[in-house]
Amino acid sequence: MRIVLSGPPGAGKGTQAKAIGARWTVPEISTGEIFSDQVARDTALGRRAKEYINDGQLVPDDITIAMVRDRLAAPDARAGFLLDGFPRTTGQGVALDSMLAELGTSVNVVLLLELSDGEVQQRLAGRRVCRDCGKTWHIAFDPPTLTDRCDVCGGALFIRDDDVPEVIQERLRVYARDTAPLIDYYGAQGKLVTIDASGPVAEVTARVLAAL
Ligand code: AP5
């Protein structure tokens, strides 16, 4: 399976990627997670990416495409992959198609998680992330027992710098301008499947698995 998971910020891409990864044994490749790991380790790439992420902007295509090219060359991605949050521009979509064509393959399906802006804001405003194990919580929809500690590992929970209201607004604007055009791009290829991402996690997962 070569799956692309797309949709607005906070639609639940990361949450559903974990569910798909548990059902289909394919590596989950999240550009957002790779960038956030680089930021946490204070690498040169992380310092560059942070300038864009904290303003709600996309990291430039040349940096992002080179990073994904390297990741897809790893042996575990040969039999398939689940891309979470890539491609996010038409340029990235074209680059992905040409990378895969060089390998004699292509994307099988693009799952588009659809969610209203109001629900996106609710989900992102309540998101908490564990600093140690990376598990994502939500203060209302999936609350940890203690408000500031991860139930899984006991690590401290934090609010992402880009989960503040003004940056959420900017991420939504950037999504509409740069990422939404991919809907037509993959629609024209007959690969787009739209999923209603509202409602509880398990219901969305059931829709995603039924679509796959
Ligand atoms: P990234 O981390 O990928 O951010 P995003 O696309 O904005 O997506 P999120 O991680 O915010 O949300 P999600 O859809 O994964 O939702 P989640 O499952 O966590 O990227 C961050 C930044 O990196 C970008 O802004 C950009 O700067 C850069 N970047 C990344 N990729 C790039 C690319 N290709 N090109 C250029 N730049 C790139 O869920 C959100 C919350 O809701 C959680 O609390 C969760 O518990 C809860 N939740 C999930 N599902 C449900 C449900 N069904 N019901 C109730 N609550 C739910």
Coordinates of N, CA and C and ligand atoms in Angstrom, one line a residue:
M1 N 0.8 -1.2 0.0 CA 0.0 0.0 0.0 C 0.9 1.2 0.0
R2 N 0.6 2.2 -0.9 CA 1.2 3.5 -0.9 C 0.1 4.5 -0.7
I3 N 0.0 4.9 0.6 CA -1.1 5.8 1.0 C -0.7 7.2 1.3
V4 N -1.4 8.1 0.9 CA -1.2 9.5 1.3 C -2.4 10.0 2.2
L5 N -2.1 10.5 3.3 CA -3.1 11.0 4.2 C -3.1 12.5 4.2
S6 N -4.2 13.1 3.8 CA -4.2 14.6 3.7 C -5.3 15.2 4.5
G7 N -5.3 16.5 4.5 CA -6.4 17.2 5.3 C -5.9 18.3 6.0
P8 N -6.8 19.2 6.5 CA -6.4 20.4 7.2 C -5.6 20.1 8.5
P9 N -4.9 21.1 9.1 CA -4.2 20.9 10.4 C -5.3 20.4 11.4
G10 N -4.9 19.5 12.2 CA -5.7 19.0 13.3 C -6.9 18.2 12.9
A11 N -7.0 17.7 11.6 CA -8.1 16.9 11.2 C -8.0 15.5 11.8
G12 N -6.8 15.2 12.3 CA -6.6 13.8 12.9 C -5.8 12.9 12.0
K13 N -4.9 13.5 11.2 CA -4.1 12.7 10.3 C -3.1 11.8 11.2
G14 N -2.5 12.4 12.2 CA -1.5 11.6 13.0 C -2.3 10.5 13.7
T15 N -3.4 10.9 14.3 CA -4.2 9.9 15.0 C -4.6 8.7 14.1
Q16 N -5.1 9.0 12.9 CA -5.6 8.0 12.0 C -4.4 7.2 11.4
A17 N -3.2 7.9 11.3 CA -2.0 7.2 10.7 C -1.7 6.1 11.7
K18 N -1.8 6.3 13.0 CA -1.4 5.3 14.0 C -2.4 4.1 13.8
A19 N -3.7 4.3 13.6 CA -4.6 3.3 13.4 C -4.4 2.5 12.1
I20 N -4.1 3.2 11.1 CA -3.8 2.5 9.8 C -2.5 1.7 9.9
G21 N -1.5 2.3 10.6 CA -0.2 1.6 10.7 C -0.4 0.3 11.5
A22 N -1.4 0.3 12.5 CA -1.6 -0.9 13.3 C -2.3 -2.0 12.5
R23 N -3.0 -1.6 11.4 CA -3.8 -2.5 10.6 C -3.0 -3.0 9.4
W24 N -2.3 -2.1 8.8 CA -1.5 -2.4 7.6 C -0.1 -2.2 8.0
T25 N 0.8 -3.2 7.9 CA 2.1 -3.0 8.3 C 3.0 -2.2 7.3
V26 N 2.7 -0.9 7.3 CA 3.5 -0.1 6.5 C 4.1 1.0 7.4
P27 N 5.3 1.5 7.1 CA 5.9 2.6 7.9 C 5.1 3.9 7.8
E28 N 4.8 4.5 8.9 CA 4.1 5.9 8.9 C 5.2 6.9 8.8
I29 N 5.1 7.7 7.7 CA 6.1 8.8 7.5 C 5.4 10.1 7.6
S30 N 5.7 10.8 8.7 CA 5.0 12.1 8.9 C 6.1 13.2 8.8
T31 N 5.9 14.1 7.8 CA 6.9 15.2 7.7 C 6.9 16.1 8.9
G32 N 5.7 16.3 9.5 CA 5.5 17.1 10.7 C 6.3 16.5 11.8
E33 N 6.3 15.2 12.0 CA 7.0 14.5 13.1 C 8.5 14.6 12.8
I34 N 8.9 14.4 11.5 CA 10.4 14.4 11.2 C 10.9 15.8 11.6
F35 N 10.2 16.9 11.1 CA 10.6 18.2 11.4 C 10.6 18.5 13.0
S36 N 9.6 18.0 13.6 CA 9.6 18.3 15.1 C 10.7 17.5 15.8
D37 N 11.1 16.4 15.3 CA 12.2 15.6 15.9 C 13.5 16.4 15.7
Q38 N 13.7 17.0 14.5 CA 14.9 17.8 14.1 C 14.9 19.1 15.0
V39 N 13.7 19.7 15.2 CA 13.7 20.9 16.1 C 14.1 20.5 17.5
A40 N 13.6 19.4 18.0 CA 13.9 19.0 19.4 C 15.4 18.7 19.5
R41 N 16.0 18.1 18.5 CA 17.4 17.8 18.6 C 18.3 19.0 18.2
D42 N 17.7 20.2 17.8 CA 18.4 21.4 17.5 C 19.4 21.2 16.4
T43 N 19.0 20.5 15.4 CA 19.9 20.3 14.2 C 19.8 21.5 13.3
A44 N 20.7 21.6 12.3 CA 20.6 22.7 11.3 C 19.3 22.7 10.6
L45 N 18.8 21.5 10.2 CA 17.5 21.4 9.5 C 16.4 21.9 10.5
G46 N 16.5 21.4 11.7 CA 15.4 21.8 12.7 C 15.4 23.3 12.9
R47 N 16.6 23.9 13.0 CA 16.6 25.4 13.2 C 16.0 26.1 12.1
R48 N 16.2 25.6 10.8 CA 15.7 26.2 9.6 C 14.2 26.0 9.6
A49 N 13.7 24.8 9.9 CA 12.3 24.5 9.8 C 11.5 25.3 10.8
K50 N 12.1 25.4 12.0 CA 11.4 26.1 13.1 C 10.9 27.5 12.7
E51 N 11.7 28.2 11.9 CA 11.4 29.6 11.5 C 10.0 29.6 10.8
Y52 N 9.8 28.5 10.0 CA 8.5 28.5 9.3 C 7.4 27.9 10.1
I53 N 7.7 26.8 10.8 CA 6.6 26.1 11.6 C 6.0 27.0 12.6
N54 N 6.8 27.8 13.4 CA 6.2 28.6 14.4 C 5.4 29.8 13.9
D55 N 5.6 30.1 12.6 CA 4.8 31.1 12.0 C 3.6 30.6 11.2
G56 N 3.4 29.2 11.3 CA 2.3 28.6 10.6 C 2.5 28.5 9.1
Q57 N 3.8 28.7 8.6 CA 4.1 28.6 7.2 C 4.6 27.2 6.9
L58 N 4.6 26.8 5.6 CA 5.2 25.6 5.2 C 6.7 25.7 5.0
V59 N 7.4 24.7 5.4 CA 8.9 24.6 5.1 C 9.0 24.6 3.6
P60 N 10.0 25.3 3.0 CA 10.1 25.3 1.6 C 10.2 23.9 0.9
D61 N 9.6 23.9 -0.3 CA 9.6 22.6 -1.0 C 10.9 21.9 -1.2
D62 N 12.0 22.7 -1.5 CA 13.2 22.0 -1.8 C 13.7 21.2 -0.6
I63 N 13.6 21.8 0.6 CA 14.0 21.2 1.8 C 13.2 19.9 2.1
T64 N 11.9 20.1 2.0 CA 10.9 19.0 2.4 C 11.0 17.9 1.4
I65 N 11.1 18.2 0.1 CA 11.2 17.1 -0.9 C 12.5 16.3 -0.7
A66 N 13.6 17.0 -0.5 CA 14.9 16.2 -0.3 C 14.8 15.3 0.9
M67 N 14.1 15.8 2.0 CA 14.0 15.0 3.2 C 13.1 13.7 2.9
V68 N 12.0 13.9 2.2 CA 11.2 12.8 1.9 C 11.8 11.8 0.9
R69 N 12.6 12.3 0.0 CA 13.3 11.5 -1.0 C 14.2 10.5 -0.2
D70 N 15.0 11.1 0.8 CA 15.9 10.2 1.6 C 15.1 9.2 2.4
R71 N 14.0 9.6 2.9 CA 13.2 8.7 3.8 C 12.6 7.6 3.0
L72 N 12.1 7.9 1.7 CA 11.5 6.8 0.9 C 12.5 5.9 0.4
A73 N 13.8 6.3 0.4 CA 14.8 5.4 -0.1 C 15.2 4.3 0.9
A74 N 14.7 4.5 2.2 CA 15.1 3.5 3.2 C 14.4 2.2 2.9
P75 N 15.1 1.1 3.3 CA 14.5 -0.3 2.9 C 13.1 -0.5 3.4
D76 N 12.7 0.0 4.6 CA 11.4 -0.3 5.1 C 10.3 0.3 4.3
A77 N 10.6 1.3 3.4 CA 9.5 1.9 2.6 C 9.4 1.3 1.2
R78 N 10.2 0.2 1.0 CA 10.1 -0.4 -0.4 C 8.8 -1.0 -0.6
A79 N 8.2 -1.7 0.4 CA 7.0 -2.5 0.1 C 5.7 -1.6 0.3
G80 N 5.9 -0.4 0.7 CA 4.7 0.5 0.9 C 5.0 1.5 2.0
F81 N 4.1 2.5 2.1 CA 4.3 3.5 3.1 C 3.0 4.2 3.3
L82 N 2.9 4.9 4.4 CA 1.8 5.8 4.7 C 2.4 7.2 4.9
L83 N 2.1 8.1 4.0 CA 2.6 9.5 4.1 C 1.6 10.4 4.8
D84 N 2.0 10.9 5.9 CA 1.1 11.8 6.7 C 1.6 13.2 6.6
G85 N 0.8 14.1 5.9 CA 1.2 15.5 5.8 C 2.2 15.8 4.6
F86 N 2.4 14.9 3.7 CA 3.2 15.1 2.5 C 2.5 14.3 1.4
P87 N 2.3 14.9 0.2 CA 2.6 16.3 -0.2 C 1.6 17.3 0.4
R88 N 2.1 18.5 0.5 CA 1.3 19.6 1.0 C 1.3 20.8 0.0
T89 N 1.9 20.7 -1.1 CA 1.8 21.6 -2.2 C 1.7 20.8 -3.5
T90 N 1.3 21.5 -4.6 CA 1.2 20.8 -5.9 C 2.7 20.4 -6.3
G91 N 3.6 21.3 -6.0 CA 5.0 21.0 -6.3 C 5.5 19.7 -5.6
Q92 N 5.1 19.5 -4.4 CA 5.5 18.3 -3.7 C 4.8 17.1 -4.3
G93 N 3.5 17.3 -4.7 CA 2.8 16.2 -5.3 C 3.4 15.7 -6.6
V94 N 3.9 16.7 -7.4 CA 4.5 16.4 -8.7 C 5.9 15.7 -8.4
A95 N 6.6 16.2 -7.4 CA 7.9 15.6 -7.0 C 7.7 14.1 -6.5
L96 N 6.7 13.9 -5.8 CA 6.4 12.5 -5.2 C 6.1 11.6 -6.4
D97 N 5.2 12.1 -7.3 CA 4.9 11.2 -8.5 C 6.2 10.9 -9.3
S98 N 7.1 11.8 -9.4 CA 8.2 11.5 -10.2 C 9.2 10.6 -9.5
M99 N 9.3 10.8 -8.2 CA 10.2 9.9 -7.3 C 9.7 8.5 -7.5
L100 N 8.4 8.3 -7.4 CA 7.8 7.0 -7.4 C 7.9 6.4 -8.8
A101 N 7.7 7.2 -9.8 CA 7.8 6.7 -11.2 C 9.2 6.2 -11.5
E102 N 10.3 6.8 -10.9 CA 11.6 6.3 -11.0 C 11.8 4.9 -10.4
L103 N 11.0 4.7 -9.4 CA 11.0 3.3 -8.8 C 10.0 2.4 -9.4
G104 N 9.3 2.8 -10.5 CA 8.4 2.0 -11.2 C 7.1 1.8 -10.4
T105 N 6.7 2.8 -9.6 CA 5.5 2.6 -8.8 C 4.7 4.0 -8.7
S106 N 3.7 4.0 -7.9 CA 2.9 5.2 -7.8 C 2.1 5.2 -6.5
V107 N 1.5 6.3 -6.2 CA 0.5 6.3 -5.0 C -0.7 5.5 -5.4
N108 N -1.2 4.7 -4.4 CA -2.4 4.0 -4.6 C -3.7 4.8 -4.3
V109 N -3.6 5.5 -3.2 CA -4.8 6.2 -2.8 C -4.5 7.4 -1.9
V110 N -5.2 8.5 -2.1 CA -5.1 9.7 -1.2 C -6.3 9.8 -0.4
L111 N -6.2 9.7 0.9 CA -7.3 9.8 1.8 C -7.4 11.2 2.3
L112 N -8.5 11.9 2.0 CA -8.6 13.3 2.5 C -9.5 13.4 3.7
L113 N -9.0 13.7 4.8 CA -9.8 13.9 6.0 C -10.4 15.3 6.0
E114 N -11.8 15.3 6.0 CA -12.4 16.6 5.9 C -13.0 17.0 7.3
L115 N -12.7 18.3 7.7 CA -13.2 18.7 9.0 C -13.4 20.3 8.9
S116 N -14.5 20.8 9.5 CA -14.8 22.2 9.5 C -13.7 23.0 10.3
D117 N -13.5 24.3 9.9 CA -12.5 25.1 10.6 C -12.8 25.2 12.1
G118 N -14.1 25.2 12.5 CA -14.5 25.3 13.9 C -14.0 24.0 14.7
E119 N -14.2 22.9 14.1 CA -13.7 21.6 14.7 C -12.2 21.5 14.8
V120 N -11.6 22.0 13.7 CA -10.1 22.1 13.7 C -9.6 22.9 14.9
Q121 N -10.2 24.1 15.1 CA -9.7 24.9 16.2 C -9.9 24.3 17.5
Q122 N -11.1 23.6 17.7 CA -11.3 22.9 18.9 C -10.3 21.8 19.2
R123 N -10.0 21.0 18.1 CA -9.1 19.9 18.3 C -7.6 20.4 18.6
L124 N -7.2 21.5 17.9 CA -5.8 21.9 18.1 C -5.7 22.7 19.4
A125 N -6.7 23.4 19.8 CA -6.6 24.2 21.0 C -6.5 23.3 22.2
G126 N -7.1 22.1 22.1 CA -7.0 21.2 23.3 C -6.0 20.1 23.2
R127 N -5.1 20.2 22.2 CA -4.1 19.1 22.0 C -3.0 19.3 23.0
R128 N -2.5 18.2 23.6 CA -1.3 18.2 24.4 C -0.5 17.0 24.0
V129 N 0.9 17.3 24.0 CA 1.8 16.3 23.4 C 2.8 15.9 24.5
C130 N 3.1 14.6 24.6 CA 4.1 14.2 25.6 C 5.5 14.5 25.2
R131 N 6.3 15.2 26.0 CA 7.6 15.5 25.6 C 8.5 14.3 25.5
D132 N 8.2 13.2 26.3 CA 9.1 12.0 26.3 C 8.7 11.0 25.2
C133 N 7.4 10.6 25.1 CA 7.1 9.5 24.2 C 6.4 10.0 22.9
G134 N 6.0 11.3 22.9 CA 5.3 11.9 21.7 C 3.9 11.6 21.6
K135 N 3.3 10.9 22.6 CA 1.9 10.6 22.5 C 1.0 11.8 22.5
T136 N 0.0 11.9 21.7 CA -0.9 13.0 21.6 C -2.2 12.8 22.4
W137 N -2.5 13.8 23.2 CA -3.7 13.7 24.0 C -4.6 14.9 23.6
H138 N -5.9 14.9 24.2 CA -6.7 16.0 24.0 C -7.4 16.3 25.3
I139 N -7.5 17.5 25.8 CA -8.0 17.8 27.1 C -9.4 17.4 27.3
A140 N -10.2 17.4 26.2 CA -11.6 17.1 26.3 C -11.9 15.7 25.7
F141 N -11.4 15.4 24.5 CA -11.8 14.2 23.8 C -11.0 13.0 24.1
D142 N -9.8 13.2 24.7 CA -8.9 12.0 25.1 C -8.0 12.5 26.2
P143 N -8.6 12.8 27.4 CA -7.9 13.4 28.4 C -7.0 12.5 29.2
P144 N -5.8 12.9 29.6 CA -4.9 12.1 30.5 C -5.5 12.2 31.9
T145 N -5.1 11.2 32.7 CA -5.6 11.3 34.1 C -5.2 12.5 34.8
L146 N -3.9 12.9 34.7 CA -3.4 14.2 35.3 C -3.3 15.1 34.1
T147 N -3.7 16.4 34.3 CA -3.7 17.3 33.2 C -2.3 17.6 32.5
D148 N -1.3 17.4 33.3 CA 0.1 17.8 32.7 C 1.0 16.6 32.6
R149 N 0.5 15.3 32.7 CA 1.4 14.2 32.7 C 0.8 13.1 31.7
C150 N 1.7 12.5 31.0 CA 1.3 11.4 30.1 C 1.0 10.1 30.8
D151 N -0.2 9.5 30.5 CA -0.5 8.3 31.2 C 0.4 7.1 30.8
V152 N 0.9 7.2 29.6 CA 1.7 6.1 29.0 C 3.1 6.0 29.7
C153 N 3.8 7.2 29.8 CA 5.2 7.1 30.3 C 5.4 8.1 31.4
G154 N 4.4 8.9 31.8 CA 4.7 9.8 32.9 C 5.4 11.1 32.5
G155 N 5.7 11.3 31.2 CA 6.4 12.5 30.7 C 5.5 13.7 30.8
A156 N 6.2 14.9 30.8 CA 5.4 16.2 30.9 C 4.7 16.4 29.6
L157 N 3.5 17.0 29.7 CA 2.8 17.3 28.5 C 3.0 18.8 28.1
F158 N 3.0 19.1 26.8 CA 3.2 20.5 26.4 C 2.3 20.9 25.3
I159 N 2.1 22.2 25.1 CA 1.3 22.7 24.0 C 2.2 23.1 22.9
R160 N 2.0 22.6 21.7 CA 2.8 23.0 20.6 C 2.8 24.5 20.3
D161 N 4.0 25.0 19.9 CA 4.1 26.5 19.7 C 3.1 26.9 18.6
D162 N 2.8 26.0 17.6 CA 1.9 26.4 16.5 C 0.4 26.1 16.8
D163 N 0.1 25.6 18.1 CA -1.3 25.4 18.4 C -1.9 26.5 19.2
V164 N -1.4 27.7 19.0 CA -2.0 28.9 19.6 C -2.9 29.6 18.5
P165 N -4.0 30.3 19.0 CA -5.1 30.7 18.0 C -4.6 31.4 16.8
E166 N -3.7 32.4 16.9 CA -3.3 33.1 15.7 C -2.5 32.3 14.7
V167 N -1.7 31.3 15.2 CA -1.0 30.5 14.3 C -1.9 29.4 13.7
I168 N -2.9 29.0 14.4 CA -3.9 28.0 13.9 C -4.6 28.7 12.7
Q169 N -5.0 29.9 12.9 CA -5.6 30.7 11.8 C -4.8 30.7 10.5
E170 N -3.5 31.0 10.8 CA -2.5 31.1 9.6 C -2.4 29.8 9.0
R171 N -2.3 28.7 9.8 CA -2.2 27.3 9.2 C -3.4 27.0 8.3
L172 N -4.6 27.4 8.8 CA -5.8 27.2 8.0 C -5.7 28.0 6.7
R173 N -5.2 29.2 6.7 CA -5.1 30.0 5.5 C -4.1 29.4 4.5
V174 N -3.0 28.9 5.1 CA -2.0 28.3 4.2 C -2.5 27.0 3.6
Y175 N -3.3 26.2 4.4 CA -3.9 25.0 3.9 C -4.8 25.3 2.7
A176 N -5.7 26.3 2.9 CA -6.6 26.7 1.8 C -5.8 27.1 0.5
R177 N -4.8 27.9 0.7 CA -4.0 28.4 -0.4 C -3.1 27.4 -1.1
D178 N -2.3 26.6 -0.3 CA -1.3 25.8 -0.9 C -1.6 24.3 -1.0
T179 N -2.4 23.8 0.0 CA -2.6 22.4 0.0 C -3.9 21.9 -0.6
A180 N -5.0 22.7 -0.5 CA -6.3 22.4 -1.0 C -6.2 22.1 -2.6
P181 N -5.3 22.8 -3.3 CA -5.2 22.5 -4.7 C -4.9 21.1 -5.1
L182 N -4.3 20.4 -4.1 CA -4.0 18.9 -4.3 C -5.2 18.1 -4.5
I183 N -6.4 18.6 -4.0 CA -7.6 17.9 -4.1 C -7.9 17.7 -5.6
D184 N -7.8 18.8 -6.4 CA -8.0 18.7 -7.8 C -6.9 17.8 -8.5
Y185 N -5.7 18.0 -8.0 CA -4.5 17.2 -8.6 C -4.8 15.7 -8.5
Y186 N -5.1 15.3 -7.3 CA -5.3 13.8 -7.1 C -6.7 13.4 -7.6
G187 N -7.7 14.3 -7.5 CA -9.0 14.0 -8.1 C -8.9 13.7 -9.6
A188 N -8.1 14.4 -10.3 CA -7.9 14.2 -11.7 C -7.3 12.9 -12.0
Q189 N -6.5 12.4 -11.0 CA -5.8 11.0 -11.2 C -6.8 9.9 -10.7
G190 N -7.9 10.3 -10.2 CA -8.9 9.3 -9.7 C -8.4 8.5 -8.5
K191 N -7.6 9.2 -7.7 CA -7.0 8.6 -6.5 C -7.6 9.1 -5.2
L192 N -8.4 10.1 -5.3 CA -8.9 10.8 -4.1 C -10.1 10.1 -3.4
V193 N -10.0 9.9 -2.1 CA -11.1 9.4 -1.4 C -11.4 10.3 -0.2
T194 N -12.6 10.9 -0.1 CA -12.9 11.9 0.9 C -13.5 11.2 2.1
I195 N -13.0 11.5 3.3 CA -13.5 10.9 4.5 C -14.0 12.0 5.5
D196 N -15.2 11.8 6.0 CA -15.7 12.7 7.0 C -14.9 12.4 8.3
A197 N -14.2 13.4 8.7 CA -13.3 13.3 9.9 C -13.9 13.8 11.2
S198 N -15.3 14.1 11.1 CA -15.9 14.5 12.4 C -16.4 13.3 13.2
G199 N -16.6 13.5 14.5 CA -17.1 12.4 15.3 C -15.9 11.8 16.0
P200 N -16.2 10.8 16.9 CA -15.2 10.2 17.7 C -14.1 9.4 16.9
V201 N -12.9 9.3 17.5 CA -11.8 8.7 16.7 C -12.1 7.3 16.2
A202 N -12.8 6.5 16.9 CA -13.1 5.1 16.5 C -14.0 5.1 15.3
E203 N -14.9 6.1 15.2 CA -15.8 6.2 14.1 C -15.1 6.6 12.8
V204 N -14.2 7.6 13.0 CA -13.4 8.0 11.8 C -12.5 6.8 11.4
T205 N -11.9 6.1 12.3 CA -11.0 5.0 11.9 C -11.8 4.0 11.1
A206 N -13.1 3.7 11.6 CA -13.9 2.7 10.9 C -14.1 3.2 9.4
R207 N -14.4 4.5 9.2 CA -14.6 5.0 7.9 C -13.3 4.9 7.0
V208 N -12.2 5.2 7.7 CA -10.9 5.1 7.0 C -10.6 3.6 6.5
L209 N -10.8 2.7 7.5 CA -10.4 1.3 7.1 C -11.4 0.8 6.1
A210 N -12.7 1.2 6.2 CA -13.7 0.7 5.2 C -13.3 1.3 3.8
A211 N -12.8 2.5 3.7 CA -12.4 3.1 2.5 C -11.1 2.3 1.9
L212 N -10.2 2.0 2.8 CA -9.0 1.3 2.3 C -9.4 -0.1 1.8
Ligands
AP5_1 P1 2.2 18.7 11.2 O1 2.6 18.3 12.5 O2 2.0 17.7 10.1 O3 0.9 19.6 11.3 P2 -0.5 19.6 10.7 O4 -0.7 19.1 9.3 O5 -1.0 21.0 10.9 O6 -1.3 18.5 11.4 P3 -1.3 18.3 12.9 O7 -0.2 17.5 13.4 O8 -1.5 19.7 13.6 O9 -2.7 17.6 13.1 P4 -3.2 16.1 12.7 O10 -4.1 16.2 11.5 O11 -2.1 15.2 12.7 O12 -4.2 15.9 14.0 P5 -3.9 15.0 15.3 O13 -4.1 13.5 15.0 O14 -2.7 15.4 16.0 O15 3.2 19.8 10.6 C1 3.6 20.9 11.4 C2 4.4 21.9 10.5 O16 5.5 21.3 9.9 C3 3.6 22.5 9.4 O17 2.7 23.6 9.8 C4 4.7 23.0 8.5 O18 5.3 24.1 8.9 C5 5.7 21.8 8.6 N1 5.4 20.8 7.6 C6 5.0 19.5 7.8 N2 4.9 18.8 6.7 C7 5.2 19.7 5.7 C8 5.3 19.6 4.3 N3 4.9 18.5 3.6 N4 5.7 20.7 3.6 C9 6.1 21.8 4.2 N5 6.0 22.0 5.5 C10 5.6 20.9 6.3 O19 -5.2 15.4 16.1 C11 -5.3 16.8 16.7 C12 -6.0 16.7 18.1 O20 -7.3 16.2 17.9 C13 -5.3 15.8 19.0 O21 -5.3 16.3 20.3 C14 -6.1 14.5 19.0 O22 -6.1 13.8 20.2 C15 -7.5 15.0 18.6 N6 -8.3 14.2 17.8 C16 -7.9 13.5 16.7 N7 -9.0 12.9 16.1 C17 -10.0 13.2 16.8 C18 -11.4 12.8 16.8 N8 -11.9 12.0 15.8 N9 -12.3 13.3 17.7 C19 -11.8 14.1 18.7 N10 -10.5 14.4 18.8 C20 -9.6 14.0 17.9

